[in-house]
């Protein structure tokens, strides 16, 4: 089983004095300037795919359609595997399992299904945010594409660090000692 998570609270970014075309595309439906992230991870929180840096104005469904996962899902998923997503992904991707919508969601069985699905998605969405609260609102000035890349790289660095901690890499690989450090002591 694989899960998808679009992080809640896309990354807030501060704009320059004059709005340029790049900044307008970053303006989201929530009236914030932001950069989006699409993350796919296993239930044990190991991240297997991320796409960071899409404009905040993109709908989740459109942002996912621009990923390599939507182009060649067979590379990422075996038959019978699926991804948990929210209603923003409904009907467009055969490998994404989404909550039931009204009127079907009013049935008791579907309410239970939707609740269970939401619990799992929320758990995964909070994985990077719990370890790196700064991801809830990175405050950066976006003037051009290089600034977008810098913010994206900060986020990706946090994702890789989270992944390294989840995989439990031996400590000797995380904190190597050098001759200069030993000489100073």
CSV table of C-alpha atoms in Angstrom, one decimal:
chain,number,residue,atom,x,y,z
A,1,UNK,CA,0.0,0.0,0.0
A,2,UNK,CA,1.3,3.5,-0.9
A,3,UNK,CA,0.0,6.8,0.2
A,4,UNK,CA,0.0,10.2,-1.2
A,5,UNK,CA,0.0,13.4,0.7
A,6,UNK,CA,-0.2,17.0,-0.4
A,7,UNK,CA,1.1,18.9,2.5
A,8,UNK,CA,-1.4,21.1,4.2
A,9,UNK,CA,-0.5,24.8,4.4
A,10,UNK,CA,1.6,25.0,1.3
A,11,UNK,CA,4.8,27.0,1.9
A,12,UNK,CA,4.1,30.7,2.5
A,13,UNK,CA,6.5,32.9,0.7
A,14,UNK,CA,7.0,36.7,1.0
A,15,UNK,CA,6.7,38.7,-2.2
A,16,UNK,CA,8.9,41.6,-3.5
A,17,UNK,CA,7.5,45.1,-3.7
A,18,UNK,CA,6.3,44.9,-7.3
A,19,UNK,CA,4.3,41.9,-8.3
A,20,UNK,CA,5.8,40.2,-11.3
A,21,UNK,CA,4.4,37.4,-13.5
A,22,UNK,CA,6.2,34.7,-11.4
A,23,UNK,CA,4.6,36.0,-8.2
A,24,UNK,CA,1.1,36.0,-9.6
A,25,UNK,CA,1.4,32.3,-10.4
A,26,UNK,CA,2.4,31.7,-6.8
A,27,UNK,CA,-0.9,33.2,-5.5
A,28,UNK,CA,-3.2,30.4,-4.3
A,29,UNK,CA,-7.0,30.0,-3.9
A,30,UNK,CA,-6.3,30.6,-0.1
A,31,UNK,CA,-5.1,34.1,-1.0
A,32,UNK,CA,-1.5,33.4,-0.1
A,33,UNK,CA,1.7,33.4,-2.1
A,34,UNK,CA,3.0,29.8,-1.9
A,35,UNK,CA,4.9,26.9,-3.5
A,36,UNK,CA,3.3,23.5,-3.6
A,37,UNK,CA,4.7,20.0,-2.8
A,38,UNK,CA,3.4,16.5,-3.9
A,39,UNK,CA,4.8,13.7,-1.7
A,40,UNK,CA,4.3,9.9,-1.9
A,41,UNK,CA,5.4,7.8,0.9
A,42,UNK,CA,4.9,4.3,2.4
A,43,UNK,CA,2.7,3.8,5.5
A,44,UNK,CA,5.9,3.6,7.7
A,45,UNK,CA,6.7,7.2,6.5
A,46,UNK,CA,9.4,6.5,4.0
A,47,UNK,CA,9.2,9.0,1.2
A,48,UNK,CA,9.6,7.5,-2.2
A,49,UNK,CA,8.7,10.5,-4.4
A,50,UNK,CA,8.5,14.2,-4.1
A,51,UNK,CA,7.8,17.1,-6.5
A,52,UNK,CA,8.4,20.5,-4.9
A,53,UNK,CA,8.2,23.9,-6.5
A,54,UNK,CA,4.9,23.9,-8.4
A,55,UNK,CA,3.1,27.3,-8.3
A,56,UNK,CA,0.6,27.8,-5.6
A,57,UNK,CA,-2.1,28.6,-8.1
A,58,UNK,CA,-2.1,25.0,-9.4
A,59,UNK,CA,-4.9,22.8,-8.2
A,60,UNK,CA,-3.7,19.5,-6.6
A,61,UNK,CA,-5.1,17.5,-9.5
A,62,UNK,CA,-3.2,19.6,-12.1
A,63,UNK,CA,0.0,19.5,-10.0
A,64,UNK,CA,-0.1,15.7,-9.8
A,65,UNK,CA,-0.8,15.5,-13.6
A,66,UNK,CA,2.6,17.3,-14.1
A,67,UNK,CA,4.5,14.6,-12.2
A,68,UNK,CA,6.3,11.6,-13.7
A,69,UNK,CA,4.1,9.4,-11.4
A,70,UNK,CA,1.0,10.3,-13.4
A,71,UNK,CA,2.8,9.7,-16.7
A,72,UNK,CA,4.2,6.2,-15.9
A,73,UNK,CA,2.5,4.9,-12.7
A,74,UNK,CA,3.5,1.3,-13.6
A,75,UNK,CA,7.1,2.2,-12.6
A,76,UNK,CA,6.0,3.3,-9.1
A,77,UNK,CA,3.1,0.9,-8.4
A,78,UNK,CA,2.6,-2.8,-8.7
A,79,UNK,CA,-0.9,-4.1,-9.6
A,80,UNK,CA,-3.1,-3.9,-6.6
A,81,UNK,CA,-1.2,-1.0,-5.0
A,82,UNK,CA,-2.9,2.3,-4.6
A,83,UNK,CA,-2.3,5.8,-3.2
A,84,UNK,CA,-4.6,7.5,-0.6
A,85,UNK,CA,-5.6,11.0,-1.6
A,86,UNK,CA,-8.2,13.6,-0.9
A,87,UNK,CA,-11.2,14.6,-3.0
A,88,UNK,CA,-9.0,16.9,-5.1
A,89,UNK,CA,-7.7,13.9,-6.9
A,90,UNK,CA,-11.0,12.1,-7.6
A,91,UNK,CA,-11.6,10.3,-10.8
A,92,UNK,CA,-8.4,11.4,-12.6
A,93,UNK,CA,-5.8,8.9,-11.5
A,94,UNK,CA,-6.7,5.1,-11.5
A,95,UNK,CA,-4.1,4.5,-8.7
A,96,UNK,CA,-5.4,7.1,-6.3
A,97,UNK,CA,-8.1,6.1,-3.7
A,98,UNK,CA,-10.2,9.1,-2.7
A,99,UNK,CA,-13.1,9.6,-0.2
A,100,UNK,CA,-16.7,9.2,-1.2
A,101,UNK,CA,-18.5,12.4,-2.1
A,102,UNK,CA,-22.1,13.3,-1.5
A,103,UNK,CA,-24.7,11.7,-1.6
A,104,UNK,CA,-22.7,8.5,-1.2
A,105,UNK,CA,-20.7,9.9,1.8
A,106,UNK,CA,-24.0,10.2,3.8
A,107,UNK,CA,-24.2,6.4,4.1
A,108,UNK,CA,-22.9,5.1,7.4
A,109,UNK,CA,-20.4,2.6,5.8
A,110,UNK,CA,-19.0,5.4,3.6
A,111,UNK,CA,-18.7,7.8,6.5
A,112,UNK,CA,-16.6,5.2,8.3
A,113,UNK,CA,-14.5,4.7,5.2
A,114,UNK,CA,-14.0,8.5,4.7
A,115,UNK,CA,-13.0,8.9,8.4
A,116,UNK,CA,-10.5,6.1,8.3
A,117,UNK,CA,-9.0,7.5,5.0
A,118,UNK,CA,-8.7,11.0,6.5
A,119,UNK,CA,-6.9,9.7,9.6
A,120,UNK,CA,-4.3,8.0,7.5
A,121,UNK,CA,-3.8,11.0,5.2
A,122,UNK,CA,-3.5,13.4,8.1
A,123,UNK,CA,-0.9,11.2,9.8
A,124,UNK,CA,1.3,11.2,6.7
A,125,UNK,CA,0.7,14.9,6.0
A,126,UNK,CA,2.2,15.8,9.5
A,127,UNK,CA,5.3,13.7,9.1
A,128,UNK,CA,7.6,16.4,7.7
A,129,UNK,CA,5.8,19.2,9.6
A,130,UNK,CA,6.2,17.5,13.0
A,131,UNK,CA,10.0,17.2,12.5
A,132,UNK,CA,10.4,20.6,10.8
A,133,UNK,CA,7.8,23.1,12.0
A,134,UNK,CA,9.5,25.8,9.8
A,135,UNK,CA,7.9,24.0,6.8
A,136,UNK,CA,4.5,25.4,8.0
A,137,UNK,CA,5.5,28.8,6.8
A,138,UNK,CA,8.8,29.4,5.1
A,139,UNK,CA,9.1,33.2,4.9
A,140,UNK,CA,11.2,34.0,1.8
A,141,UNK,CA,11.2,36.8,-0.7
A,142,UNK,CA,10.4,35.5,-4.2
A,143,UNK,CA,11.7,37.7,-7.0
A,144,UNK,CA,12.5,35.2,-9.7
A,145,UNK,CA,12.9,31.5,-10.5
A,146,UNK,CA,16.1,31.2,-8.6
A,147,UNK,CA,14.3,32.2,-5.4
A,148,UNK,CA,11.6,29.6,-6.0
A,149,UNK,CA,14.4,27.0,-6.5
A,150,UNK,CA,16.1,28.1,-3.2
A,151,UNK,CA,12.8,27.7,-1.2
A,152,UNK,CA,12.2,24.3,-2.9
A,153,UNK,CA,15.7,23.1,-2.0
A,154,UNK,CA,15.1,24.0,1.7
A,155,UNK,CA,12.0,21.9,1.7
A,156,UNK,CA,13.6,19.0,-0.1
A,157,UNK,CA,16.5,19.0,2.3
A,158,UNK,CA,14.1,18.6,5.2
A,159,UNK,CA,12.4,15.8,3.3
A,160,UNK,CA,15.7,13.9,2.8
A,161,UNK,CA,16.6,14.4,6.4
A,162,UNK,CA,13.2,13.0,7.5
A,163,UNK,CA,13.7,10.1,5.2
A,164,UNK,CA,17.2,9.4,6.6
A,165,UNK,CA,15.8,9.4,10.1
A,166,UNK,CA,13.0,7.1,9.2
A,167,UNK,CA,15.3,4.6,7.5
A,168,UNK,CA,17.5,4.7,10.6
A,169,UNK,CA,20.9,5.3,9.0
A,170,UNK,CA,23.7,4.3,11.4
A,171,UNK,CA,25.0,7.3,13.3
A,172,UNK,CA,28.5,7.0,12.0
A,173,UNK,CA,27.2,8.0,8.5
A,174,UNK,CA,25.3,11.1,9.9
A,175,UNK,CA,28.0,12.6,12.0
A,176,UNK,CA,31.4,11.7,10.6
A,177,UNK,CA,34.5,12.9,12.6
A,178,UNK,CA,37.5,14.4,11.0
A,179,UNK,CA,41.1,14.8,12.0
A,180,UNK,CA,40.7,18.6,12.4
A,181,UNK,CA,37.9,18.1,15.0
A,182,UNK,CA,40.0,15.5,16.9
A,183,UNK,CA,43.0,17.9,16.9
A,184,UNK,CA,40.9,20.8,18.3
A,185,UNK,CA,39.7,18.7,21.3
